[in-house]
PDB file of C-alpha atoms in Angstrom:
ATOM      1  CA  UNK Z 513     -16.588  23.747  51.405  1.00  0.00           C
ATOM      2  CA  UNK Z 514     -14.778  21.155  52.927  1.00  0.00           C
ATOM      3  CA  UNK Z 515     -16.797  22.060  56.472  1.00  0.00           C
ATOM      4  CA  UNK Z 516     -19.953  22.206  55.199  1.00  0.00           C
ATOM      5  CA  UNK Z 517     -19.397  18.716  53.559  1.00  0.00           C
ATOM      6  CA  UNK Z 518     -18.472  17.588  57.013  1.00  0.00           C
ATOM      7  CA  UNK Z 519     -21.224  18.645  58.668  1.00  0.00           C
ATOM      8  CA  UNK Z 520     -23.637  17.296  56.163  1.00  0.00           C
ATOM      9  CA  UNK Z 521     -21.849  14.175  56.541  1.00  0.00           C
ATOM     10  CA  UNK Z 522     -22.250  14.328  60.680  1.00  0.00           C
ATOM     11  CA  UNK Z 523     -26.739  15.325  60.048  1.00  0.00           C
ATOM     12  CA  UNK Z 524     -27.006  12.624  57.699  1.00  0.00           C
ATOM     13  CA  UNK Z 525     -24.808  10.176  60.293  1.00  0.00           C
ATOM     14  CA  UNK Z 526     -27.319  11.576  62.826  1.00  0.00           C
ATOM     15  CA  UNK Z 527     -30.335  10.950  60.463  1.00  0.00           C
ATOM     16  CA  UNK Z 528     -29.894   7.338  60.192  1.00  0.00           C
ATOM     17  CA  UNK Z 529     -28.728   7.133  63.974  1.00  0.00           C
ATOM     18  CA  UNK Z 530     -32.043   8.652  64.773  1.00  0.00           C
ATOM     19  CA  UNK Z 531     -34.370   6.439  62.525  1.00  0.00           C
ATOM     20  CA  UNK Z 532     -32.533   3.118  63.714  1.00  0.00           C
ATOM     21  CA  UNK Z 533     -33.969   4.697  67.073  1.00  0.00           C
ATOM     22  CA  UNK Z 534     -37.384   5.572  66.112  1.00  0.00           C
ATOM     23  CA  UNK Z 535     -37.916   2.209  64.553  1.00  0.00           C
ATOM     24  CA  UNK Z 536     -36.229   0.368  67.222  1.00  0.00           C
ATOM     25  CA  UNK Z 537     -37.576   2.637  70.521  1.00  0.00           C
ATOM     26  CA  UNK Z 538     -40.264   4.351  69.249  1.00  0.00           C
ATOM     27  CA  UNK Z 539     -38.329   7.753  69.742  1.00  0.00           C
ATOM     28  CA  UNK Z 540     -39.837  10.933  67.940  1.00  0.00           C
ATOM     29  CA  UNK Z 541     -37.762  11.386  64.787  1.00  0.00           C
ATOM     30  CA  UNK Z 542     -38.409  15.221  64.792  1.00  0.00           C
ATOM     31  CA  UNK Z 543     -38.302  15.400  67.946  1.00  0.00           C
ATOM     32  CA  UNK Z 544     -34.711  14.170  67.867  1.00  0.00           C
ATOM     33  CA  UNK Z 545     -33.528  15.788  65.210  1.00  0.00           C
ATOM     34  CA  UNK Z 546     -34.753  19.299  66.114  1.00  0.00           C
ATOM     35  CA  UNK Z 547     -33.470  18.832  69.761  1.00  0.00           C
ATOM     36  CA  UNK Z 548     -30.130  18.077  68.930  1.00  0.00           C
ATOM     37  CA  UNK Z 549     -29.541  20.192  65.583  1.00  0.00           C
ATOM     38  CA  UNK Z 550     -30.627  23.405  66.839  1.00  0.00           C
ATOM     39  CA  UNK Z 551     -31.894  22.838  70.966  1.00  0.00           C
ATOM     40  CA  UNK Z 552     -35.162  24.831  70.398  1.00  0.00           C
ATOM     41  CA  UNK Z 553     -33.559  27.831  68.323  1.00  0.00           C
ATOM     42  CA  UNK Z 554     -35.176  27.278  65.144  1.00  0.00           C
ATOM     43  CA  UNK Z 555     -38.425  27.058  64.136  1.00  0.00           C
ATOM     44  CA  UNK Z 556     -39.122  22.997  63.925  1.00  0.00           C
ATOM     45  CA  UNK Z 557     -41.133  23.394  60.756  1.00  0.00           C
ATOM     46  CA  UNK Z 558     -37.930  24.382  59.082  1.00  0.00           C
ATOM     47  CA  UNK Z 559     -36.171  21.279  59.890  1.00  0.00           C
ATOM     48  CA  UNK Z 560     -39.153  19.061  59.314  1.00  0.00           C
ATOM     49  CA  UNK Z 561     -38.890  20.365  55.107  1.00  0.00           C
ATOM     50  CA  UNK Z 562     -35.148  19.509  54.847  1.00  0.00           C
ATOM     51  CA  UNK Z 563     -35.299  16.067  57.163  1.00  0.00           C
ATOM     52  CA  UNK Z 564     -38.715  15.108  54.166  1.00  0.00           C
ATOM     53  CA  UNK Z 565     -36.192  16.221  51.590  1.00  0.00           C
ATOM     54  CA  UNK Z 566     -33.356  13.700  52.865  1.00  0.00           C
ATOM     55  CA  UNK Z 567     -35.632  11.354  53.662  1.00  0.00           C
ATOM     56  CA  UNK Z 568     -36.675  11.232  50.096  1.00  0.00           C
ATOM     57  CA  UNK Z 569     -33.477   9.703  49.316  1.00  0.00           C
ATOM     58  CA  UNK Z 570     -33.666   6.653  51.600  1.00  0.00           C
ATOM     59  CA  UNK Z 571     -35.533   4.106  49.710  1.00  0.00           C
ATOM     60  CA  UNK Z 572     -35.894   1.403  52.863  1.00  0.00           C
ATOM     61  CA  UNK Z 573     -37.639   3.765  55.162  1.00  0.00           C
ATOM     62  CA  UNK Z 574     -41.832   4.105  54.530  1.00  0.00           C
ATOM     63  CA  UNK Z 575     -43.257   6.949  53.007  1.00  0.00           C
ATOM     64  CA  UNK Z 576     -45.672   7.421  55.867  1.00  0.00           C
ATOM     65  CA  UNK Z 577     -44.079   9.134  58.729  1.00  0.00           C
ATOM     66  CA  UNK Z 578     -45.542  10.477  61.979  1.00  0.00           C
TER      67      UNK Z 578
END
């Protein structure tokens, strides 16, 4: 338990990382995300449902993404 909590702590760490970098640079958010979490092994689509459903929870960052 006390992993996975870790871990979720690191993706969500890497979440806001990654949108201070899209905003900032222009950098793909999904494109970032998917190429670090899994490096092409997963499907993207699968990532792009749980990154909306985090996203959800951040009330500073616009609904419309690209």
């Amino acid at each position: 338990m006390k992993r996975s909590t870790n871990k979720l702590l690191l993706f969500l760490i890497l979440l806001m990382l990654a949108q201070v970098l899209y905003v900032r640079h222009g950098v793909h958010l999904y494109g970032l995300v998917y190429h670090v979490l899994g490096n092409g092994q997963r499907h993207p689509a699968a990532y792009k449902k749980i990154i909306m459903r985090v996203l959800r929870g951040f009330k500073k960052i616009p609904n419309q993404l690209p």
